[in-house]
């Protein structure tokens, strides 16, 4: 009998298992994948996410994997680019974009080093119930027979298509259809000074440095264009790159190092992340478009919040249900504003006149540009930055650029 069984051993599952094990709980961590392995995901981790790795004692190990930090952010709106550095998160000034096969292996090993029992290549096929309550899992290792394991809590860290969430019929709320589709790949010989984002009308392309001297480059289109894009990915990808000439020139001078990976399965939803004997963490519990690159940072936050709640409940400090309700509340409080912000950006619509005015004003205001980047880095609350009085102060305050006047007049 385990205290917890965690299904899924990537950015949500392994930290949850690690944190529970470090508190003395007996944890089984299973994944049908083997590690190290990549998964369908780019991998930019904002300062707030990096701060989690630092607190967990894993940052030094990650930084030693031939992985340059991304200190600066460039947000190129076409006529001009904003460049800056978000305010730090607990002293962490840099972001990183580690390959998932690097990051996820470090997280898995940290769970194992803490004492979690890890089973790779193990697929969960059923949940075991006692009445309404989930009390375990049934599944099999590759080539093996069916085994049953029991636990006080089964945690679904099994991603957007979560088997655990579907089996317990976790209630879904604030669900919205996906807006974009995306393809990404890796390029060698592309000099980068941090991460770069190029929103364009109906398109977005972004890049950042990753392991081994490569750049990860990702492009987004409206989801309705997926079939067309898929029919000739390379041509369509390069067409988006041409909308960002400074990036396109570097891609042409460099060399693509891998094939393209892509998806149009990018829905928006929240799920109630707990019930009798079960909980959800990471993408299993809430999902959004990846174009603001928040998924891993959110998964780390949720691993922290959920392991606190399970600990409070299993130790008897608080009724478990009350502790898990607190987990859901805190997750949603933190996630909702960036969920809305991401939803708006994912429309890939040209910036509204107010946003054009804001970008124009930010051009003259480095401190507020840094704070704007802090919204995505999760070091400046969305509500603080976009408070009407703050926007009015920024747009009305500094030396007005011609872009302001044009935008306001439009
Ligand atoms: C194109 C794209 C780009 C992205 N870019 C970024 C980015 O730059 N930055 C960022 O922060 N986020 C990004 N994301 C989001 C990020 O990938 C997710 O938020 C993150 O992977 C969530 O981690 P997770 O641990 O919850 O789930 P996952 O990483 O999906 O892991 C789930 C695990 O569960 C296992 N599993 C599933 N079912 C079972 C089962 N029945 N039995 C056993 N194991 C099972 C799977 O094998 C898998 O290993 C991107 C996503 C996409 C699709």
Short mmCIF file of C-alpha atoms and ligand atoms in Angstrom, two decimals:
data_model
loop_
_atom_site.label_atom_id
_atom_site.label_comp_id
_atom_site.label_asym_id
_atom_site.label_seq_id
_atom_site.Cartn_x
_atom_site.Cartn_y
_atom_site.Cartn_z
CA UNK A 1 0.00 0.00 0.00
CA UNK A 2 1.41 3.35 -1.07
CA UNK A 3 0.53 6.77 0.27
CA UNK A 4 0.33 8.05 -3.30
CA UNK A 5 0.59 6.64 -6.81
CA UNK A 6 1.51 9.25 -9.41
CA UNK A 7 0.58 8.42 -13.02
CA UNK A 8 2.85 10.34 -15.43
CA UNK A 9 6.47 11.18 -14.68
CA UNK A 10 7.23 14.41 -16.50
CA UNK A 11 7.04 18.05 -15.41
CA UNK A 12 4.02 17.64 -13.11
CA UNK A 13 4.34 14.04 -11.94
CA UNK A 14 8.00 13.71 -11.05
CA UNK A 15 8.13 16.88 -8.89
CA UNK A 16 4.89 15.84 -7.14
CA UNK A 17 6.39 12.42 -6.38
CA UNK A 18 9.70 13.99 -5.33
CA UNK A 19 8.09 16.51 -2.97
CA UNK A 20 5.84 13.91 -1.32
CA UNK A 21 8.71 11.46 -0.94
CA UNK A 22 10.93 14.14 0.57
CA UNK A 23 8.25 14.55 3.24
CA UNK A 24 8.44 10.89 4.10
CA UNK A 25 5.53 9.48 2.08
CA UNK A 26 5.71 6.19 0.23
CA UNK A 27 5.18 7.00 -3.44
CA UNK A 28 4.97 4.95 -6.64
CA UNK A 29 5.67 6.93 -9.83
CA UNK A 30 4.76 5.27 -13.13
CA UNK A 31 4.93 6.31 -16.78
CA UNK A 32 4.32 4.38 -19.96
CA UNK A 33 7.29 6.21 -21.49
CA UNK A 34 10.94 5.42 -20.82
CA UNK A 35 13.43 8.12 -19.88
CA UNK A 36 15.28 10.07 -21.13
CA UNK A 37 12.76 10.85 -23.84
CA UNK A 38 11.28 13.85 -25.60
CA UNK A 39 7.60 14.58 -25.71
CA UNK A 40 5.51 16.83 -27.95
CA UNK A 41 6.44 20.16 -26.38
CA UNK A 42 8.80 23.04 -26.67
CA UNK A 43 10.33 23.85 -23.34
CA UNK A 44 10.84 27.47 -22.40
CA UNK A 45 10.71 27.80 -18.59
CA UNK A 46 10.03 31.28 -17.24
CA UNK A 47 11.91 32.77 -14.30
CA UNK A 48 9.14 31.69 -11.91
CA UNK A 49 9.51 28.08 -13.08
CA UNK A 50 13.29 28.23 -12.86
CA UNK A 51 12.89 29.49 -9.27
CA UNK A 52 11.07 26.24 -8.45
CA UNK A 53 13.98 24.21 -9.82
CA UNK A 54 16.31 26.31 -7.71
CA UNK A 55 14.28 25.76 -4.53
CA UNK A 56 14.16 22.01 -5.25
CA UNK A 57 17.97 21.94 -5.60
CA UNK A 58 17.93 20.95 -9.29
CA UNK A 59 18.97 24.14 -11.05
CA UNK A 60 22.72 23.64 -10.93
CA UNK A 61 22.35 20.22 -12.51
CA UNK A 62 20.13 21.62 -15.26
CA UNK A 63 22.41 24.56 -15.98
CA UNK A 64 25.32 22.12 -16.40
CA UNK A 65 23.71 20.40 -19.42
CA UNK A 66 25.27 22.65 -22.07
CA UNK A 67 22.26 24.95 -21.85
CA UNK A 68 22.66 28.70 -22.20
CA UNK A 69 20.27 30.81 -20.12
CA UNK A 70 17.85 33.17 -21.83
CA UNK A 71 18.36 36.48 -20.04
CA UNK A 72 16.83 38.91 -22.51
CA UNK A 73 13.44 38.82 -24.15
CA UNK A 74 12.65 40.45 -27.49
CA UNK A 75 9.02 41.09 -28.43
CA UNK A 76 9.06 42.27 -32.02
CA UNK A 77 5.75 43.80 -33.06
CA UNK A 78 6.80 44.53 -36.65
CA UNK A 79 7.54 48.25 -36.88
CA UNK A 80 9.79 47.98 -33.80
CA UNK A 81 10.92 45.55 -31.12
CA UNK A 82 10.71 45.77 -27.35
CA UNK A 83 13.68 44.25 -25.58
CA UNK A 84 14.29 43.76 -21.89
CA UNK A 85 14.56 41.46 -18.91
CA UNK A 86 11.64 40.57 -16.65
CA UNK A 87 11.95 41.32 -12.94
CA UNK A 88 13.51 38.32 -11.17
CA UNK A 89 11.59 35.55 -9.39
CA UNK A 90 13.10 34.94 -5.96
CA UNK A 91 16.43 36.22 -7.25
CA UNK A 92 16.29 34.16 -10.48
CA UNK A 93 16.93 36.48 -13.42
CA UNK A 94 17.11 33.97 -16.24
CA UNK A 95 14.85 31.62 -18.12
CA UNK A 96 15.96 28.30 -19.65
CA UNK A 97 14.65 26.15 -22.49
CA UNK A 98 16.02 22.66 -21.77
CA UNK A 99 15.15 19.77 -24.07
CA UNK A 100 12.43 17.70 -22.47
CA UNK A 101 14.62 14.62 -22.62
CA UNK A 102 17.10 16.54 -20.44
CA UNK A 103 14.65 18.24 -18.06
CA UNK A 104 12.27 15.32 -17.55
CA UNK A 105 15.13 12.91 -16.81
CA UNK A 106 16.52 15.26 -14.15
CA UNK A 107 13.06 15.48 -12.57
CA UNK A 108 12.54 11.71 -12.69
CA UNK A 109 15.96 11.01 -11.19
CA UNK A 110 15.28 13.55 -8.42
CA UNK A 111 12.07 11.70 -7.53
CA UNK A 112 13.95 8.40 -7.49
CA UNK A 113 16.81 9.90 -5.46
CA UNK A 114 14.29 11.13 -2.89
CA UNK A 115 13.07 7.54 -2.53
CA UNK A 116 10.07 7.27 -4.87
CA UNK A 117 9.66 3.86 -6.50
CA UNK A 118 9.80 4.49 -10.25
CA UNK A 119 8.39 2.20 -12.95
CA UNK A 120 9.04 3.25 -16.54
CA UNK A 121 7.26 1.60 -19.50
CA UNK A 122 4.29 0.99 -17.21
CA UNK A 123 0.81 1.78 -18.61
CA UNK A 124 -2.10 2.39 -16.29
CA UNK A 125 -5.18 0.75 -17.79
CA UNK A 126 -7.75 0.92 -14.99
CA UNK A 127 -8.42 2.65 -11.72
CA UNK A 128 -9.36 0.48 -8.75
CA UNK A 129 -12.38 1.63 -6.74
CA UNK A 130 -13.81 0.95 -3.32
CA UNK A 131 -17.34 2.25 -3.81
CA UNK A 132 -16.96 5.83 -5.06
CA UNK A 133 -13.39 6.10 -3.88
CA UNK A 134 -10.32 5.51 -6.04
CA UNK A 135 -7.99 3.23 -4.10
CA UNK A 136 -5.43 2.18 -6.68
CA UNK A 137 -4.42 1.42 -10.24
CA UNK A 138 -4.26 -1.59 -12.48
CA UNK A 139 -1.78 -1.68 -15.33
CA UNK A 140 1.10 -3.48 -16.91
CA UNK A 141 4.78 -3.08 -17.60
CA UNK A 142 5.87 -3.57 -21.23
CA UNK A 143 5.61 -7.30 -21.93
CA UNK A 144 4.41 -8.01 -18.38
CA UNK A 145 1.15 -9.16 -16.85
CA UNK A 146 -1.48 -7.03 -15.16
CA UNK A 147 -0.58 -5.76 -11.70
CA UNK A 148 -2.69 -3.95 -9.13
CA UNK A 149 -1.27 -1.36 -6.74
CA UNK A 150 -3.15 0.43 -3.97
CA UNK A 151 -2.73 3.88 -2.47
CA UNK A 152 -4.48 6.53 -0.38
CA UNK A 153 -4.29 8.93 -3.35
CA UNK A 154 -3.93 8.38 -7.08
CA UNK A 155 -2.54 11.47 -8.77
CA UNK A 156 -3.14 11.93 -12.49
CA UNK A 157 -0.09 13.73 -13.89
CA UNK A 158 -0.84 12.13 -17.22
CA UNK A 159 -1.16 15.14 -19.47
CA UNK A 160 -3.84 16.85 -21.52
CA UNK A 161 -5.59 13.59 -22.52
CA UNK A 162 -5.40 12.36 -18.90
CA UNK A 163 -6.65 8.80 -18.46
CA UNK A 164 -7.20 9.46 -14.75
CA UNK A 165 -9.32 12.58 -15.43
CA UNK A 166 -11.44 10.78 -18.02
CA UNK A 167 -11.94 7.72 -15.82
CA UNK A 168 -13.09 9.67 -12.76
CA UNK A 169 -15.05 12.02 -15.06
CA UNK A 170 -13.44 15.08 -13.51
CA UNK A 171 -15.78 18.03 -14.08
CA UNK A 172 -14.54 20.44 -16.77
CA UNK A 173 -15.09 24.21 -16.55
CA UNK A 174 -14.25 27.37 -18.49
CA UNK A 175 -13.51 25.16 -21.51
CA UNK A 176 -12.89 26.88 -24.83
CA UNK A 177 -11.98 25.39 -28.19
CA UNK A 178 -8.35 25.64 -29.21
CA UNK A 179 -7.41 28.58 -31.42
CA UNK A 180 -4.02 27.74 -32.90
CA UNK A 181 -1.93 24.99 -34.36
CA UNK A 182 1.85 24.89 -34.05
CA UNK A 183 4.95 23.33 -35.58
CA UNK A 184 8.43 23.47 -34.10
CA UNK A 185 11.92 22.25 -34.89
CA UNK A 186 15.58 22.80 -34.00
CA UNK A 187 18.16 24.86 -35.83
CA UNK A 188 21.96 24.97 -35.59
CA UNK A 189 24.08 28.05 -36.30
CA UNK A 190 21.47 30.61 -35.22
CA UNK A 191 22.99 33.24 -32.91
CA UNK A 192 20.50 34.32 -30.24
CA UNK A 193 20.69 36.80 -27.41
CA UNK A 194 17.88 35.34 -25.29
CA UNK A 195 14.37 34.50 -26.42
CA UNK A 196 12.58 36.23 -29.29
CA UNK A 197 8.87 36.45 -30.05
CA UNK A 198 7.40 37.83 -33.27
CA UNK A 199 3.60 38.25 -33.22
CA UNK A 200 2.25 38.92 -36.70
CA UNK A 201 -1.23 39.17 -38.16
CA UNK A 202 -2.59 35.60 -37.93
CA UNK A 203 0.87 34.19 -37.17
CA UNK A 204 3.44 34.03 -34.39
CA UNK A 205 7.00 32.75 -34.42
CA UNK A 206 9.33 32.43 -31.46
CA UNK A 207 12.75 31.08 -30.67
CA UNK A 208 15.13 30.56 -27.78
CA UNK A 209 18.46 28.85 -27.17
CA UNK A 210 18.35 25.24 -26.00
CA UNK A 211 20.84 22.46 -25.30
CA UNK A 212 23.87 21.71 -27.43
CA UNK A 213 24.11 24.95 -29.38
CA UNK A 214 20.69 24.59 -30.98
CA UNK A 215 17.82 27.05 -31.23
CA UNK A 216 14.25 25.85 -30.77
CA UNK A 217 11.95 27.62 -33.22
CA UNK A 218 8.15 27.39 -33.07
CA UNK A 219 5.49 28.87 -35.37
CA UNK A 220 1.75 29.25 -34.79
CA UNK A 221 -1.19 29.59 -37.21
CA UNK A 222 -4.96 29.75 -36.70
CA UNK A 223 -6.18 26.23 -36.08
CA UNK A 224 -8.43 26.34 -39.15
CA UNK A 225 -5.27 26.37 -41.28
CA UNK A 226 -3.85 23.12 -39.86
CA UNK A 227 -4.56 20.94 -42.90
CA UNK A 228 -3.09 23.51 -45.25
CA UNK A 229 0.01 23.98 -43.07
CA UNK A 230 0.53 20.24 -42.67
CA UNK A 231 0.46 19.74 -46.44
CA UNK A 232 3.80 21.55 -46.77
CA UNK A 233 5.19 22.24 -43.33
CA UNK A 234 8.62 23.48 -44.34
CA UNK A 235 7.34 26.00 -46.87
CA UNK A 236 4.68 27.28 -44.48
CA UNK A 237 7.13 27.47 -41.60
CA UNK A 238 9.64 29.46 -43.63
CA UNK A 239 6.86 31.72 -44.86
CA UNK A 240 6.10 32.68 -41.26
CA UNK A 241 9.81 33.17 -40.60
CA UNK A 242 9.97 35.62 -43.54
CA UNK A 243 7.57 37.85 -41.58
CA UNK A 244 10.44 38.29 -39.11
CA UNK A 245 13.31 39.18 -41.46
CA UNK A 246 16.04 39.39 -38.81
CA UNK A 247 15.19 35.85 -37.68
CA UNK A 248 14.71 34.57 -41.24
CA UNK A 249 18.21 35.76 -42.20
CA UNK A 250 19.73 33.80 -39.31
CA UNK A 251 17.69 30.67 -40.14
CA UNK A 252 18.84 30.82 -43.76
CA UNK A 253 22.47 31.15 -42.63
CA UNK A 254 22.06 28.27 -40.19
CA UNK A 255 20.86 24.71 -40.67
CA UNK A 256 17.76 22.84 -39.58
CA UNK A 257 18.87 20.02 -37.31
CA UNK A 258 15.67 17.98 -36.89
CA UNK A 259 12.31 17.24 -38.41
CA UNK A 260 9.20 19.28 -37.64
CA UNK A 261 6.89 18.35 -34.76
CA UNK A 262 3.40 19.80 -34.52
CA UNK A 263 -0.13 19.64 -33.24
CA UNK A 264 -3.54 21.27 -33.48
CA UNK A 265 -4.68 19.75 -30.20
CA UNK A 266 -4.35 22.83 -28.01
CA UNK A 267 -7.62 23.22 -26.08
CA UNK A 268 -8.36 25.55 -23.19
CA UNK A 269 -9.96 24.01 -20.08
CA UNK A 270 -9.89 23.67 -16.32
CA UNK A 271 -10.76 20.43 -14.60
CA UNK A 272 -11.79 20.05 -10.98
CA UNK A 273 -8.49 18.62 -9.78
CA UNK A 274 -9.60 16.36 -6.95
CA UNK A 275 -12.23 13.94 -5.74
CA UNK A 276 -12.45 10.87 -3.50
CA UNK A 277 -9.01 9.25 -3.62
CA UNK A 278 -7.80 11.12 -6.71
CA UNK A 279 -6.17 14.38 -7.74
CA UNK A 280 -4.92 15.94 -10.99
CA UNK A 281 -1.78 17.99 -11.56
CA UNK A 282 -0.24 19.77 -14.55
CA UNK A 283 -1.91 19.55 -17.97
CA UNK A 284 -4.28 16.89 -16.67
CA UNK A 285 -5.86 19.55 -14.46
CA UNK A 286 -5.75 22.57 -16.68
CA UNK A 287 -4.62 23.32 -20.19
CA UNK A 288 -4.11 26.30 -22.47
CA UNK A 289 -2.39 27.22 -25.70
CA UNK A 290 1.41 26.95 -25.37
CA UNK A 291 2.18 30.26 -27.09
CA UNK A 292 2.88 32.01 -23.78
CA UNK A 293 4.99 29.01 -22.70
CA UNK A 294 3.37 28.67 -19.28
CA UNK A 295 2.70 24.91 -19.06
CA UNK A 296 5.91 23.77 -17.36
CA UNK A 297 5.99 26.74 -14.98
CA UNK A 298 2.36 25.97 -14.09
CA UNK A 299 3.08 22.26 -13.66
CA UNK A 300 5.85 23.10 -11.17
CA UNK A 301 3.55 25.43 -9.24
CA UNK A 302 0.82 22.79 -9.12
CA UNK A 303 3.25 20.10 -7.97
CA UNK A 304 4.15 22.36 -5.05
CA UNK A 305 0.55 23.22 -4.21
CA UNK A 306 -0.76 19.67 -4.58
CA UNK A 307 2.01 18.03 -2.56
CA UNK A 308 1.39 20.60 0.22
CA UNK A 309 -2.32 19.77 0.16
CA UNK A 310 -1.83 16.00 0.16
CA UNK A 311 0.67 16.33 3.00
CA UNK A 312 -1.73 18.50 5.01
CA UNK A 313 -4.50 15.94 4.45
CA UNK A 314 -2.58 12.69 4.97
CA UNK A 315 -0.79 14.03 8.05
CA UNK A 316 -4.14 14.99 9.58
CA UNK A 317 -3.26 18.68 9.90
CA UNK A 318 -6.32 19.53 7.78
CA UNK A 319 -9.21 17.52 6.40
CA UNK A 320 -7.91 16.21 3.06
CA UNK A 321 -10.89 17.48 1.07
CA UNK A 322 -10.50 20.98 2.50
CA UNK A 323 -6.77 20.97 1.71
CA UNK A 324 -7.44 19.85 -1.87
CA UNK A 325 -10.11 22.53 -2.29
CA UNK A 326 -7.42 25.03 -1.23
CA UNK A 327 -5.14 23.60 -3.93
CA UNK A 328 -7.81 24.17 -6.59
CA UNK A 329 -8.50 27.70 -5.35
CA UNK A 330 -4.86 28.75 -5.32
CA UNK A 331 -4.18 27.14 -8.69
CA UNK A 332 -7.09 28.99 -10.25
CA UNK A 333 -6.26 32.34 -8.63
CA UNK A 334 -2.79 32.18 -10.10
CA UNK A 335 -3.75 30.63 -13.43
CA UNK A 336 -6.88 32.51 -14.48
CA UNK A 337 -5.34 35.87 -15.37
CA UNK A 338 -2.62 34.31 -17.53
CA UNK A 339 -5.23 31.92 -18.99
CA UNK A 340 -7.19 34.96 -20.24
CA UNK A 341 -4.03 36.71 -21.44
CA UNK A 342 -2.99 33.55 -23.32
CA UNK A 343 -6.46 33.18 -24.82
CA UNK A 344 -6.29 36.71 -26.19
CA UNK A 345 -2.80 36.26 -27.64
CA UNK A 346 -3.83 32.92 -29.17
CA UNK A 347 -6.39 34.70 -31.34
CA UNK A 348 -3.31 35.84 -33.31
CA UNK A 349 -5.24 39.05 -34.00
CA UNK A 350 -3.32 42.24 -34.69
CA UNK A 351 -2.98 44.32 -31.51
CA UNK A 352 -6.01 46.47 -30.72
CA UNK A 353 -5.41 50.25 -30.85
CA UNK A 354 -4.97 50.40 -27.04
CA UNK A 355 -2.31 47.69 -27.23
CA UNK A 356 -0.55 49.48 -30.08
CA UNK A 357 -0.55 52.60 -27.96
CA UNK A 358 0.84 50.62 -25.04
CA UNK A 359 3.61 49.06 -27.12
CA UNK A 360 4.49 52.47 -28.51
CA UNK A 361 4.75 53.90 -25.01
CA UNK A 362 6.77 50.95 -23.75
CA UNK A 363 9.35 51.71 -26.39
CA UNK A 364 10.29 54.77 -24.40
CA UNK A 365 10.03 53.10 -21.01
CA UNK A 366 12.50 50.31 -20.21
CA UNK A 367 11.28 49.74 -16.67
CA UNK A 368 7.70 49.13 -17.77
CA UNK A 369 8.87 47.05 -20.74
CA UNK A 370 10.61 44.81 -18.23
CA UNK A 371 7.42 44.65 -16.17
CA UNK A 372 5.41 43.77 -19.31
CA UNK A 373 7.79 40.84 -19.83
CA UNK A 374 7.30 40.03 -16.14
CA UNK A 375 3.64 39.29 -16.89
CA UNK A 376 4.68 36.31 -19.01
CA UNK A 377 7.57 35.42 -16.69
CA UNK A 378 4.99 35.37 -13.85
CA UNK A 379 6.90 37.89 -11.80
CA UNK A 380 4.41 40.75 -12.33
CA UNK A 381 0.69 40.02 -11.76
CA UNK A 382 -1.37 40.44 -14.95
CA UNK A 383 -3.94 42.49 -13.02
CA UNK A 384 -1.27 44.91 -11.72
CA UNK A 385 0.29 45.56 -15.09
CA UNK A 386 -2.97 45.83 -17.04
CA UNK A 387 -4.78 47.86 -14.35
CA UNK A 388 -6.38 50.80 -16.21
CA UNK A 389 -4.52 53.33 -14.04
CA UNK A 390 -1.20 51.62 -14.75
CA UNK A 391 -1.83 51.56 -18.50
CA UNK A 392 -2.98 55.18 -18.41
CA UNK A 393 0.17 56.10 -16.52
CA UNK A 394 2.41 54.31 -19.04
CA UNK A 395 0.64 55.54 -22.16
CA UNK A 396 0.06 59.04 -20.88
CA UNK A 397 3.29 59.35 -18.93
CA UNK A 398 6.42 59.04 -21.04
CA UNK A 399 7.50 60.84 -24.14
CA UNK A 400 4.83 59.87 -26.68
CA UNK A 401 6.07 58.15 -29.79
CA UNK A 402 4.54 58.62 -33.20
CA UNK A 403 3.16 55.07 -32.94
CA UNK A 404 1.10 56.21 -29.91
CA UNK A 405 -0.44 59.08 -31.74
CA UNK A 406 -1.21 57.05 -34.85
CA UNK A 407 -2.71 54.25 -32.79
CA UNK A 408 -4.81 56.54 -30.62
CA UNK A 409 -6.00 58.41 -33.69
CA UNK A 410 -6.90 55.14 -35.50
C1 LIG B 1 3.68 22.41 -29.16
C2 LIG B 1 3.80 22.65 -27.69
C3 LIG B 1 4.74 23.54 -27.22
C4 LIG B 1 4.86 23.80 -25.86
N1 LIG B 1 5.79 24.68 -25.42
C5 LIG B 1 5.93 24.94 -24.10
C6 LIG B 1 6.93 25.83 -23.63
O1 LIG B 1 7.75 26.37 -24.39
N2 LIG B 1 6.99 26.05 -22.29
C7 LIG B 1 6.11 25.47 -21.41
O2 LIG B 1 6.18 25.76 -20.22
N3 LIG B 1 5.16 24.60 -21.83
C8 LIG B 1 5.06 24.32 -23.14
N4 LIG B 1 4.12 23.44 -23.57
C9 LIG B 1 3.22 22.84 -22.58
C10 LIG B 1 3.91 21.70 -21.84
O3 LIG B 1 4.32 20.74 -22.78
C11 LIG B 1 2.94 21.06 -20.86
O4 LIG B 1 2.29 22.04 -20.10
C12 LIG B 1 3.70 20.11 -19.94
O5 LIG B 1 4.28 19.08 -20.68
C13 LIG B 1 2.75 19.51 -18.91
O6 LIG B 1 3.45 18.53 -18.21
P1 LIG B 1 2.69 17.32 -17.55
O7 LIG B 1 3.70 16.61 -16.71
O8 LIG B 1 1.42 17.79 -16.93
O9 LIG B 1 2.21 16.38 -18.76
P2 LIG B 1 3.05 15.65 -19.90
O10 LIG B 1 4.36 16.30 -20.13
O11 LIG B 1 2.12 15.52 -21.04
O12 LIG B 1 3.35 14.20 -19.29
C14 LIG B 1 2.34 13.25 -19.11
C15 LIG B 1 3.00 11.89 -18.93
O13 LIG B 1 1.97 10.95 -18.57
C16 LIG B 1 2.26 9.72 -19.15
N5 LIG B 1 1.01 8.95 -19.25
C17 LIG B 1 -0.15 9.34 -19.86
N6 LIG B 1 -1.09 8.39 -19.73
C18 LIG B 1 -0.51 7.37 -19.02
C19 LIG B 1 -0.96 6.10 -18.59
N7 LIG B 1 -2.22 5.69 -18.82
N8 LIG B 1 -0.10 5.31 -17.92
C20 LIG B 1 1.16 5.71 -17.68
N9 LIG B 1 1.64 6.92 -18.06
C21 LIG B 1 0.82 7.73 -18.73
C22 LIG B 1 2.82 10.07 -20.53
O14 LIG B 1 3.61 9.02 -21.04
C23 LIG B 1 3.63 11.32 -20.22
O15 LIG B 1 4.99 11.01 -20.00
C24 LIG B 1 3.99 23.14 -24.93
C25 LIG B 1 3.07 22.21 -25.40
C26 LIG B 1 2.98 21.96 -26.77
C27 LIG B 1 1.98 20.94 -27.23
#
